[in-house]
Amino acid sequence: MEGVDHLAFERNKAQFDVDAMKIVWAGSSHALEVSDRMSRLVASDPAFRKDNRAMLGRKDLFKNTLRKAAYAMKRIIELRLSEEEASMLRSFVDEPAFIDLHWGMFVPAIKGQGTEEQQKKWLPLALKMQIIGCYAQTELGHGSNVQGLETTITFDPKTDEFVIHSPTLTSSKWWPGGLGKVSTHAIVYGRLITDGQDHGVHGFIVQLRSLDDHLPLPGITVGDIGMKFGNGAYNSMDNGVLRFDHVRIPRDQMLMRVSRVTREGKYVQSNVPRQLVYGTMVYVRQTIVSDASTALSRAVCIATRYSAVRRQFGATDGSLESQVIDYKTQQARLFPLLASAYAFRFVGEWLKWLYTDVMTRLQANDFSTLPEAHACTAGLKSLTTSATSDGIEECRKLCGGHGYLCSSGLPELFAVYVPTCTYEGDNIVLLLQVARHLMKTIARLGSGKKPVGTVAYMGRVEELMESQSDVQKAEDWLNPNAVLGAFEARAARKAVACAQNLSKISNPEGGFLEFSNDLVEAARAHCQLIVVSKFIEKLQQDIPGKGVKQQLEILCSIYALFHLHKHLGDFLSTGCITSKQGSLANDQLRSLYTQVRPNAIPLVDAFNYTDHYLSSVLGRYDGNVYPKLYEEAWNDPLNDSVIPDGFQEYIRPMLKQQLRNARL
Amino acid sequence: MEGVDHLAFERNKAQFDVDAMKIVWAGSSHALEVSDRMSRLVASDPAFRKDNRAMLGRKDLFKNTLRKAAYAMKRIIELRLSEEEASMLRSFVDEPAFIDLHWGMFVPAIKGQGTEEQQKKWLPLALKMQIIGCYAQTELGHGSNVQGLETTITFDPKTDEFVIHSPTLTSSKWWPGGLGKVSTHAIVYGRLITDGQDHGVHGFIVQLRSLDDHLPLPGITVGDIGMKFGNGAYNSMDNGVLRFDHVRIPRDQMLMRVSRVTREGKYVQSNVPRQLVYGTMVYVRQTIVSDASTALSRAVCIATRYSAVRRQFGATDGSLESQVIDYKTQQARLFPLLASAYAFRFVGEWLKWLYTDVMTRLQANDFSTLPEAHACTAGLKSLTTSATSDGIEECRKLCGGHGYLCSSGLPELFAVYVPTCTYEGDNIVLLLQVARHLMKTIARLGSGKKPVGTVAYMGRVEELMESQSDVQKAEDWLNPNAVLGAFEARAARKAVACAQNLSKISNPEGGFLEFSNDLVEAARAHCQLIVVSKFIEKLQQDIPGKGVKQQLEILCSIYALFHLHKHLGDFLSTGCITSKQGSLANDQLRSLYTQVRPNAIPLVDAFNYTDHYLSSVLGRYDGNVYPKLYEEAWNDPLNDSVIPDGFQEYIRPMLKQQLRNARL
């Protein structure tokens, strides 16, 4: 059956130009071309095989990752790939590794926080990987609260050095990827102390291991922190522990772009604005949002294809059973996730623009949009990563029992994804930051200064507090203005309700803590509004390709109305829509599921993922699931022998009733 | 610091008698005594160590499980444990293994479906484990739809044998635990065919492997289906694949209690009521509900203790940071799960009673309560397992980054638990069964026959359609009648709305499919009502122990009001409460969190779990988390050597810029 496309009958149903949609998804024809070429390069090279990851023990898995990282680098050199191509190739290798931190954190930290001189010294070494670096911030006892870090970095004017020390067990660096076994250097964060004075947390370049024999330098204790969630998954990464016993580094290894310590031990601020740091945060979180759409779309692609292959119930007189994708209960769980994948794609695209905009302004000393940009990227990071984690697990469940097999690809996708909810800002802590921004925005409304960007709608708060949806029939909900109006009113009213509650409490911080759950809900409502509005804005652009825009309009409506139904309590309790209107939204949603159904397979084909990248028997492009699932089973180590290890010692004595005398 | 109780200050806050609560949780003093003794027996025996599970490769893990199973059996024999003690001991070994299926499915199937003669022949062999059995129903292409199984079991009158055959690839048995490597026998389900006639699916006892050399018998292909989700987790189980090539078994190995085939090949029904099968279903699902409370309470225990240990933010002037359990956002996620664990405990207890009641009635040929019992166990299985899966993952996230480490115990707890949502009835399919029962109940309301059991409230549907909650201030929501009234009205109105929609559609089955999502929601509302009402019923009993009942009342209110807030859209859209009342419920909920806070640690202590059973550094009884986390890290295989395997081959050439010529 090799070569037969078992899903051809689904692909023939497409009501839109799939190739045009591929360009929309990729962002541009150029991006599609590069990602297509790089993904095929990786997929066709057996050195990048990854279907055996779940079966490898920790050491073999890790060694294999080192090999792939080196091999990828070798190919990048051999093929003279551009930076864009190289980064794309690495992402299709699809295996967490020390290089992620080297390229994603170490190099950018030097670029962002190092002086020109420091960049000149360290960047060439890092770019050629003559040194390998990681980013050592989080400590055993300190994650979210960076200001609480305990590592001390004390200037010693006698020797012109800094002395790095881990004064407590909880001050041990803990979690940094690439630290445990590989990195030769790290950006280490700790409390800068000069002349007994604590200047708060600063970053330093610290060599950890000898460049000759790779042994840890004197005073440094370093190792791996142990197994993490899932098979394969993040266990290919050497997340590490690191302790310093009065380790000395030269003064010029403090990252001194924003502030520095002089030879005399004086702490001096430079004239570079501190806010630049927030620019980096916007950048990193924008990447996370875009990765969320990638991770979610992979899971959705697998679940959608298998839902079309799998049949259950509904057979009459020997005919085929129904495809499970035809069940409304399957559609109501799957299609909103499909819509979310597209929604996150577009909001990620918009964040990319926002980052450029913010950086341009920063360079012109315009900090006006920064708080808003910071809040909205924090919120979108939180919203999209939580939804993606839950969505991947939902996709796994949508595949029934077989989703539980590693060969479905979904367990590993989930396990490798979930830490995103915690790192770069815990998702709840981030929503509280958004809420703080919303409360500030409301407090300033009277000042005459108009709120900008994603909180601009707050400028119309009086109108929004009064507005009533004018939806009268189900199709009215297809009108973007009807949707926007409802989401704006809901977000505004939730935020105002919080502000009113807070205003009754004399101690503002105490009030913030007391009403923190309501604040989180208000922040979430605000963030959902952003996703909905950016999707709608995208649709106002010119989108070429037969039927492409129509499909996206359907997905946009599904995203919005699904959330309206899910959070109906918000919409009803704030009075912006009536029960009847809520019920009409639900009716419209049902009809949208029917409309998207024939396009479901083509819509996931538009992600353009190779079978290698999906790494899922259930999500195979050709739908040839069962023979491959059967074949895959026999590769398990347990099937190496017919009689399992341990049978003679443990099972035989049981069957032969000789347990009493058995040595076990 | 060994021996110091770092959580003593929390334990001292208890406002209730923890020992008395332990009895309530265990069900009786006797149950507590046995479980306490057995859990300590297992915990104190190094042979049952399980903290290294995540690091073992598949083969070592599996071999280790065989050893533990044999050793447990040996101890059971040596200590002459009662059946109750033995089963308790096995559960505290806490490792999925072939014996689970042997004791949980194979033996019960013979008891339930075998004739007296068959029981006499097979039970002694099974009880002594001279044979080891599993339960082979699910096929590669057929899970939920049992009637769609393809395996054929054809009577051959010439030889007085059945011929078992797997006619297609999708008819391969797939998933049965214990099948892959261990079982000598299986209960095999397939289509019974006599004289060309298909009698549907029946069960048969089939020998799979030789009792001499353990090799598969002729015509049988059998093996393991490969790695499943998570580290350790279900990979200690040999879920298997099985194919038959015209395998012959004697006629008397058909399980013939309900129907049989005569020597002449005639298919004959016995006078034993078929409904007995449903009794078994009620039994199995009752066990699953009770296990849900166990799994959820383990996760909650870990997350609660670590939330009291962990501190983040809020420090002023060098004082300690705040315990994260004091944050309202943490409480709002954690305490409803704590309440759910208790709620599921009590609904499980009630289901145990229901099972006895149903069986007594069945033996008296009273089938009247069966449909209702069947629907409600299906619904509660669905509700509790979905909530528990999500709840375990939420507890993991509540532990911040460290919850992602295997040493937290939470990744494995999640991975080992989630299949519960799929097996023994997919959770969505089960809710549709509940919905069907609700629709039937409504349809029959006019007939004068009063609905019984958990649907009894439907008898008051007219009153419930009109009722308005009379809550006027937040504390009014503490009144059980206020809560019950709102939950009953919501459930009744959701169900009636579905019935009304269905009545407008001429094709009833088509309508059921079209409105299946609304039906699922109605079923869920009904099941939540059951949980709430059984919790309230429990509180109407006499519960001894200082402060015990008061704590349970708080938890009951939290469970109810949390769900009221979460599903506010249901309550508002059906008009049973007003927005103002919904907002009061939320106010009350906030105050309940404050009330439960000082009792949080004692409330999880009441589960009486040993550190061995929890297997979590974060959930340690003594709260001594960080030193142990640090210690644990060094046990990882990657830390066996300072320089990792692969460094010389792959990393050194990278650092030394020799990749071009490296052989990778």
PDB file of C-alpha atoms in Angstrom, chain A residues 31-214:
ATOM      1  CA  ALA A  31       9.640  32.026   4.154  1.00  0.00           C
ATOM      2  CA  LEU A  32       7.715  29.084   2.711  1.00  0.00           C
ATOM      3  CA  GLU A  33      10.470  28.317   0.242  1.00  0.00           C
ATOM      4  CA  VAL A  34      13.192  28.330   2.904  1.00  0.00           C
ATOM      5  CA  SER A  35      11.234  26.346   5.462  1.00  0.00           C
ATOM      6  CA  ASP A  36      10.145  23.845   2.845  1.00  0.00           C
ATOM      7  CA  ARG A  37      13.701  23.331   1.649  1.00  0.00           C
ATOM      8  CA  MET A  38      15.205  23.107   5.130  1.00  0.00           C
ATOM      9  CA  SER A  39      12.523  20.762   6.462  1.00  0.00           C
ATOM     10  CA  ARG A  40      13.066  18.407   3.523  1.00  0.00           C
ATOM     11  CA  LEU A  41      16.799  18.557   3.970  1.00  0.00           C
ATOM     12  CA  VAL A  42      16.442  17.401   7.558  1.00  0.00           C
ATOM     13  CA  ALA A  43      13.709  14.876   6.792  1.00  0.00           C
ATOM     14  CA  SER A  44      15.699  13.165   4.047  1.00  0.00           C
ATOM     15  CA  ASP A  45      18.884  12.780   6.096  1.00  0.00           C
ATOM     16  CA  PRO A  46      18.878   9.612   8.225  1.00  0.00           C
ATOM     17  CA  ALA A  47      21.335  11.266  10.612  1.00  0.00           C
ATOM     18  CA  PHE A  48      18.420  13.367  11.865  1.00  0.00           C
ATOM     19  CA  ARG A  49      16.121  10.420  12.541  1.00  0.00           C
ATOM     20  CA  LYS A  50      14.109  10.955  15.707  1.00  0.00           C
ATOM     21  CA  ASP A  51      11.494   8.218  15.816  1.00  0.00           C
ATOM     22  CA  ASN A  52      13.578   6.237  18.318  1.00  0.00           C
ATOM     23  CA  ARG A  53      13.899   9.001  20.909  1.00  0.00           C
ATOM     24  CA  ALA A  54      11.304   7.593  23.294  1.00  0.00           C
ATOM     25  CA  MET A  55      13.183   4.320  23.594  1.00  0.00           C
ATOM     26  CA  LEU A  56      16.611   5.718  24.397  1.00  0.00           C
ATOM     27  CA  GLY A  57      17.934   5.834  27.955  1.00  0.00           C
ATOM     28  CA  ARG A  58      19.101   9.216  29.224  1.00  0.00           C
ATOM     29  CA  LYS A  59      22.763   8.787  28.325  1.00  0.00           C
ATOM     30  CA  ASP A  60      22.173   7.467  24.832  1.00  0.00           C
ATOM     31  CA  LEU A  61      19.571  10.125  24.192  1.00  0.00           C
ATOM     32  CA  PHE A  62      21.932  12.854  25.308  1.00  0.00           C
ATOM     33  CA  LYS A  63      24.886  11.549  23.335  1.00  0.00           C
ATOM     34  CA  ASN A  64      22.686  11.339  20.272  1.00  0.00           C
ATOM     35  CA  THR A  65      21.708  14.968  20.743  1.00  0.00           C
ATOM     36  CA  LEU A  66      25.328  16.048  20.919  1.00  0.00           C
ATOM     37  CA  ARG A  67      25.901  14.184  17.659  1.00  0.00           C
ATOM     38  CA  LYS A  68      22.961  15.830  15.927  1.00  0.00           C
ATOM     39  CA  ALA A  69      23.983  19.288  17.086  1.00  0.00           C
ATOM     40  CA  ALA A  70      27.510  18.796  15.778  1.00  0.00           C
ATOM     41  CA  TYR A  71      26.270  17.242  12.557  1.00  0.00           C
ATOM     42  CA  ALA A  72      23.802  20.092  11.985  1.00  0.00           C
ATOM     43  CA  MET A  73      26.612  22.595  12.455  1.00  0.00           C
ATOM     44  CA  LYS A  74      28.793  20.627  10.023  1.00  0.00           C
ATOM     45  CA  ARG A  75      26.025  20.648   7.396  1.00  0.00           C
ATOM     46  CA  ILE A  76      25.467  24.367   7.920  1.00  0.00           C
ATOM     47  CA  ILE A  77      29.158  24.974   7.233  1.00  0.00           C
ATOM     48  CA  GLU A  78      29.314  22.553   4.286  1.00  0.00           C
ATOM     49  CA  LEU A  79      26.213  23.955   2.618  1.00  0.00           C
ATOM     50  CA  ARG A  80      27.212  27.549   3.449  1.00  0.00           C
ATOM     51  CA  LEU A  81      23.736  28.200   4.785  1.00  0.00           C
ATOM     52  CA  SER A  82      22.595  31.717   5.553  1.00  0.00           C
ATOM     53  CA  GLU A  83      21.738  32.653   9.119  1.00  0.00           C
ATOM     54  CA  GLU A  84      18.036  32.363   8.262  1.00  0.00           C
ATOM     55  CA  GLU A  85      18.521  28.926   6.714  1.00  0.00           C
ATOM     56  CA  ALA A  86      20.714  27.737   9.571  1.00  0.00           C
ATOM     57  CA  SER A  87      18.217  28.757  12.202  1.00  0.00           C
ATOM     58  CA  MET A  88      15.401  27.107  10.230  1.00  0.00           C
ATOM     59  CA  LEU A  89      17.433  23.923   9.844  1.00  0.00           C
ATOM     60  CA  ARG A  90      18.111  23.805  13.581  1.00  0.00           C
ATOM     61  CA  SER A  91      14.438  24.214  14.330  1.00  0.00           C
ATOM     62  CA  PHE A  92      13.519  21.289  12.060  1.00  0.00           C
ATOM     63  CA  VAL A  93      16.072  19.063  13.811  1.00  0.00           C
ATOM     64  CA  ASP A  94      13.449  19.462  16.515  1.00  0.00           C
ATOM     65  CA  GLU A  95      15.338  18.371  19.593  1.00  0.00           C
ATOM     66  CA  PRO A  96      15.953  20.543  22.650  1.00  0.00           C
ATOM     67  CA  ALA A  97      19.706  20.980  22.990  1.00  0.00           C
ATOM     68  CA  PHE A  98      22.395  23.159  24.487  1.00  0.00           C
ATOM     69  CA  ILE A  99      22.664  25.060  21.209  1.00  0.00           C
ATOM     70  CA  ASP A 100      19.181  26.519  21.781  1.00  0.00           C
ATOM     71  CA  LEU A 101      20.501  28.428  24.759  1.00  0.00           C
ATOM     72  CA  HIS A 102      23.752  29.285  23.068  1.00  0.00           C
ATOM     73  CA  TRP A 103      22.008  30.885  20.079  1.00  0.00           C
ATOM     74  CA  GLY A 104      18.820  31.947  21.812  1.00  0.00           C
ATOM     75  CA  MET A 105      20.089  33.417  25.084  1.00  0.00           C
ATOM     76  CA  PHE A 106      23.886  33.578  25.368  1.00  0.00           C
ATOM     77  CA  VAL A 107      24.603  35.336  22.083  1.00  0.00           C
ATOM     78  CA  PRO A 108      21.646  37.767  22.395  1.00  0.00           C
ATOM     79  CA  ALA A 109      22.634  38.620  25.989  1.00  0.00           C
ATOM     80  CA  ILE A 110      26.118  39.617  24.885  1.00  0.00           C
ATOM     81  CA  LYS A 111      24.639  41.591  22.003  1.00  0.00           C
ATOM     82  CA  GLY A 112      22.072  43.295  24.180  1.00  0.00           C
ATOM     83  CA  GLN A 113      23.929  43.858  27.427  1.00  0.00           C
ATOM     84  CA  GLY A 114      27.588  43.918  26.400  1.00  0.00           C
ATOM     85  CA  THR A 115      29.513  47.069  25.527  1.00  0.00           C
ATOM     86  CA  GLU A 116      30.902  47.379  22.026  1.00  0.00           C
ATOM     87  CA  GLU A 117      34.267  46.315  23.326  1.00  0.00           C
ATOM     88  CA  GLN A 118      32.806  43.269  25.013  1.00  0.00           C
ATOM     89  CA  GLN A 119      30.899  42.339  21.882  1.00  0.00           C
ATOM     90  CA  LYS A 120      34.074  42.593  19.868  1.00  0.00           C
ATOM     91  CA  LYS A 121      35.849  40.251  22.221  1.00  0.00           C
ATOM     92  CA  TRP A 122      33.169  37.651  22.872  1.00  0.00           C
ATOM     93  CA  LEU A 123      30.894  37.514  19.849  1.00  0.00           C
ATOM     94  CA  PRO A 124      33.378  36.053  17.359  1.00  0.00           C
ATOM     95  CA  LEU A 125      34.196  33.270  19.822  1.00  0.00           C
ATOM     96  CA  ALA A 126      30.512  32.552  20.387  1.00  0.00           C
ATOM     97  CA  LEU A 127      29.453  32.760  16.752  1.00  0.00           C
ATOM     98  CA  LYS A 128      32.090  30.231  15.735  1.00  0.00           C
ATOM     99  CA  MET A 129      31.246  28.159  18.810  1.00  0.00           C
ATOM    100  CA  GLN A 130      34.823  28.257  20.054  1.00  0.00           C
ATOM    101  CA  ILE A 131      33.025  28.796  23.323  1.00  0.00           C
ATOM    102  CA  ILE A 132      29.564  27.504  24.158  1.00  0.00           C
ATOM    103  CA  GLY A 133      27.411  29.517  26.507  1.00  0.00           C
ATOM    104  CA  CYS A 134      24.256  29.328  28.542  1.00  0.00           C
ATOM    105  CA  TYR A 135      22.142  31.692  30.630  1.00  0.00           C
ATOM    106  CA  ALA A 136      22.330  31.111  34.381  1.00  0.00           C
ATOM    107  CA  GLN A 137      19.669  33.159  36.109  1.00  0.00           C
ATOM    108  CA  THR A 138      17.120  30.938  37.894  1.00  0.00           C
ATOM    109  CA  GLU A 139      18.150  29.516  41.274  1.00  0.00           C
ATOM    110  CA  LEU A 140      16.924  26.520  43.226  1.00  0.00           C
ATOM    111  CA  GLY A 141      14.841  28.773  45.456  1.00  0.00           C
ATOM    112  CA  HIS A 142      14.177  31.681  43.082  1.00  0.00           C
ATOM    113  CA  GLY A 143      12.354  31.595  39.796  1.00  0.00           C
ATOM    114  CA  SER A 144       9.649  34.173  39.232  1.00  0.00           C
ATOM    115  CA  ASN A 145      11.180  36.688  41.597  1.00  0.00           C
ATOM    116  CA  VAL A 146      14.421  37.598  39.856  1.00  0.00           C
ATOM    117  CA  GLN A 147      15.084  40.356  42.372  1.00  0.00           C
ATOM    118  CA  GLY A 148      15.264  37.683  45.057  1.00  0.00           C
ATOM    119  CA  LEU A 149      18.330  35.932  43.601  1.00  0.00           C
ATOM    120  CA  GLU A 150      20.908  35.135  46.269  1.00  0.00           C
ATOM    121  CA  THR A 151      24.132  34.585  44.324  1.00  0.00           C
ATOM    122  CA  THR A 152      26.577  37.317  45.320  1.00  0.00           C
ATOM    123  CA  ILE A 153      29.071  38.923  42.971  1.00  0.00           C
ATOM    124  CA  THR A 154      31.352  41.100  45.048  1.00  0.00           C
ATOM    125  CA  PHE A 155      33.940  43.490  43.672  1.00  0.00           C
ATOM    126  CA  ASP A 156      37.407  43.101  45.126  1.00  0.00           C
ATOM    127  CA  PRO A 157      39.314  46.359  44.449  1.00  0.00           C
ATOM    128  CA  LYS A 158      42.567  44.786  45.591  1.00  0.00           C
ATOM    129  CA  THR A 159      42.737  42.450  42.605  1.00  0.00           C
ATOM    130  CA  ASP A 160      40.313  44.238  40.257  1.00  0.00           C
ATOM    131  CA  GLU A 161      38.162  41.127  40.200  1.00  0.00           C
ATOM    132  CA  PHE A 162      34.649  40.027  41.032  1.00  0.00           C
ATOM    133  CA  VAL A 163      34.156  37.183  43.481  1.00  0.00           C
ATOM    134  CA  ILE A 164      31.171  34.999  42.675  1.00  0.00           C
ATOM    135  CA  HIS A 165      29.702  33.005  45.498  1.00  0.00           C
ATOM    136  CA  SER A 166      26.697  30.809  46.279  1.00  0.00           C
ATOM    137  CA  PRO A 167      26.039  31.633  49.941  1.00  0.00           C
ATOM    138  CA  THR A 168      23.157  29.176  50.483  1.00  0.00           C
ATOM    139  CA  LEU A 169      21.873  25.950  49.026  1.00  0.00           C
ATOM    140  CA  THR A 170      18.864  27.767  47.545  1.00  0.00           C
ATOM    141  CA  SER A 171      21.223  30.134  45.744  1.00  0.00           C
ATOM    142  CA  SER A 172      22.479  27.251  43.565  1.00  0.00           C
ATOM    143  CA  LYS A 173      21.794  28.001  39.921  1.00  0.00           C
ATOM    144  CA  TRP A 174      19.181  25.482  38.861  1.00  0.00           C
ATOM    145  CA  TRP A 175      17.478  24.820  35.490  1.00  0.00           C
ATOM    146  CA  PRO A 176      19.691  26.651  32.979  1.00  0.00           C
ATOM    147  CA  GLY A 177      19.727  24.564  29.803  1.00  0.00           C
ATOM    148  CA  GLY A 178      23.116  23.619  28.409  1.00  0.00           C
ATOM    149  CA  LEU A 179      24.695  24.206  31.794  1.00  0.00           C
ATOM    150  CA  GLY A 180      24.766  20.673  33.140  1.00  0.00           C
ATOM    151  CA  LYS A 181      27.284  19.054  30.808  1.00  0.00           C
ATOM    152  CA  VAL A 182      28.193  21.174  27.814  1.00  0.00           C
ATOM    153  CA  SER A 183      28.594  24.922  28.272  1.00  0.00           C
ATOM    154  CA  THR A 184      32.077  26.339  28.650  1.00  0.00           C
ATOM    155  CA  HIS A 185      30.697  29.745  29.623  1.00  0.00           C
ATOM    156  CA  ALA A 186      27.592  31.220  31.182  1.00  0.00           C
ATOM    157  CA  ILE A 187      25.948  34.564  31.639  1.00  0.00           C
ATOM    158  CA  VAL A 188      25.581  34.463  35.419  1.00  0.00           C
ATOM    159  CA  TYR A 189      23.150  36.720  37.246  1.00  0.00           C
ATOM    160  CA  GLY A 190      23.675  37.699  40.848  1.00  0.00           C
ATOM    161  CA  ARG A 191      23.593  40.570  43.313  1.00  0.00           C
ATOM    162  CA  LEU A 192      26.349  43.017  42.528  1.00  0.00           C
ATOM    163  CA  ILE A 193      28.072  44.200  45.699  1.00  0.00           C
ATOM    164  CA  THR A 194      30.660  46.952  45.830  1.00  0.00           C
ATOM    165  CA  ASP A 195      32.051  48.218  49.074  1.00  0.00           C
ATOM    166  CA  GLY A 196      29.323  46.504  51.058  1.00  0.00           C
ATOM    167  CA  GLN A 197      26.564  48.001  48.962  1.00  0.00           C
ATOM    168  CA  ASP A 198      24.035  45.808  47.142  1.00  0.00           C
ATOM    169  CA  HIS A 199      23.201  47.154  43.662  1.00  0.00           C
ATOM    170  CA  GLY A 200      20.713  44.435  42.778  1.00  0.00           C
ATOM    171  CA  VAL A 201      20.898  41.807  40.079  1.00  0.00           C
ATOM    172  CA  HIS A 202      23.403  42.126  37.219  1.00  0.00           C
ATOM    173  CA  GLY A 203      24.819  39.813  34.557  1.00  0.00           C
ATOM    174  CA  PHE A 204      28.403  38.584  34.121  1.00  0.00           C
ATOM    175  CA  ILE A 205      30.259  36.402  31.643  1.00  0.00           C
ATOM    176  CA  VAL A 206      31.784  33.514  33.545  1.00  0.00           C
ATOM    177  CA  GLN A 207      33.918  30.674  32.269  1.00  0.00           C
ATOM    178  CA  LEU A 208      32.787  27.396  33.795  1.00  0.00           C
ATOM    179  CA  ARG A 209      34.894  24.709  32.196  1.00  0.00           C
ATOM    180  CA  SER A 210      38.411  24.411  30.895  1.00  0.00           C
ATOM    181  CA  LEU A 211      38.710  24.807  27.132  1.00  0.00           C
ATOM    182  CA  ASP A 212      41.402  22.142  27.217  1.00  0.00           C
ATOM    183  CA  ASP A 213      39.908  19.221  29.073  1.00  0.00           C
ATOM    184  CA  HIS A 214      36.327  20.448  29.700  1.00  0.00           C
TER     185      HIS A 214
END
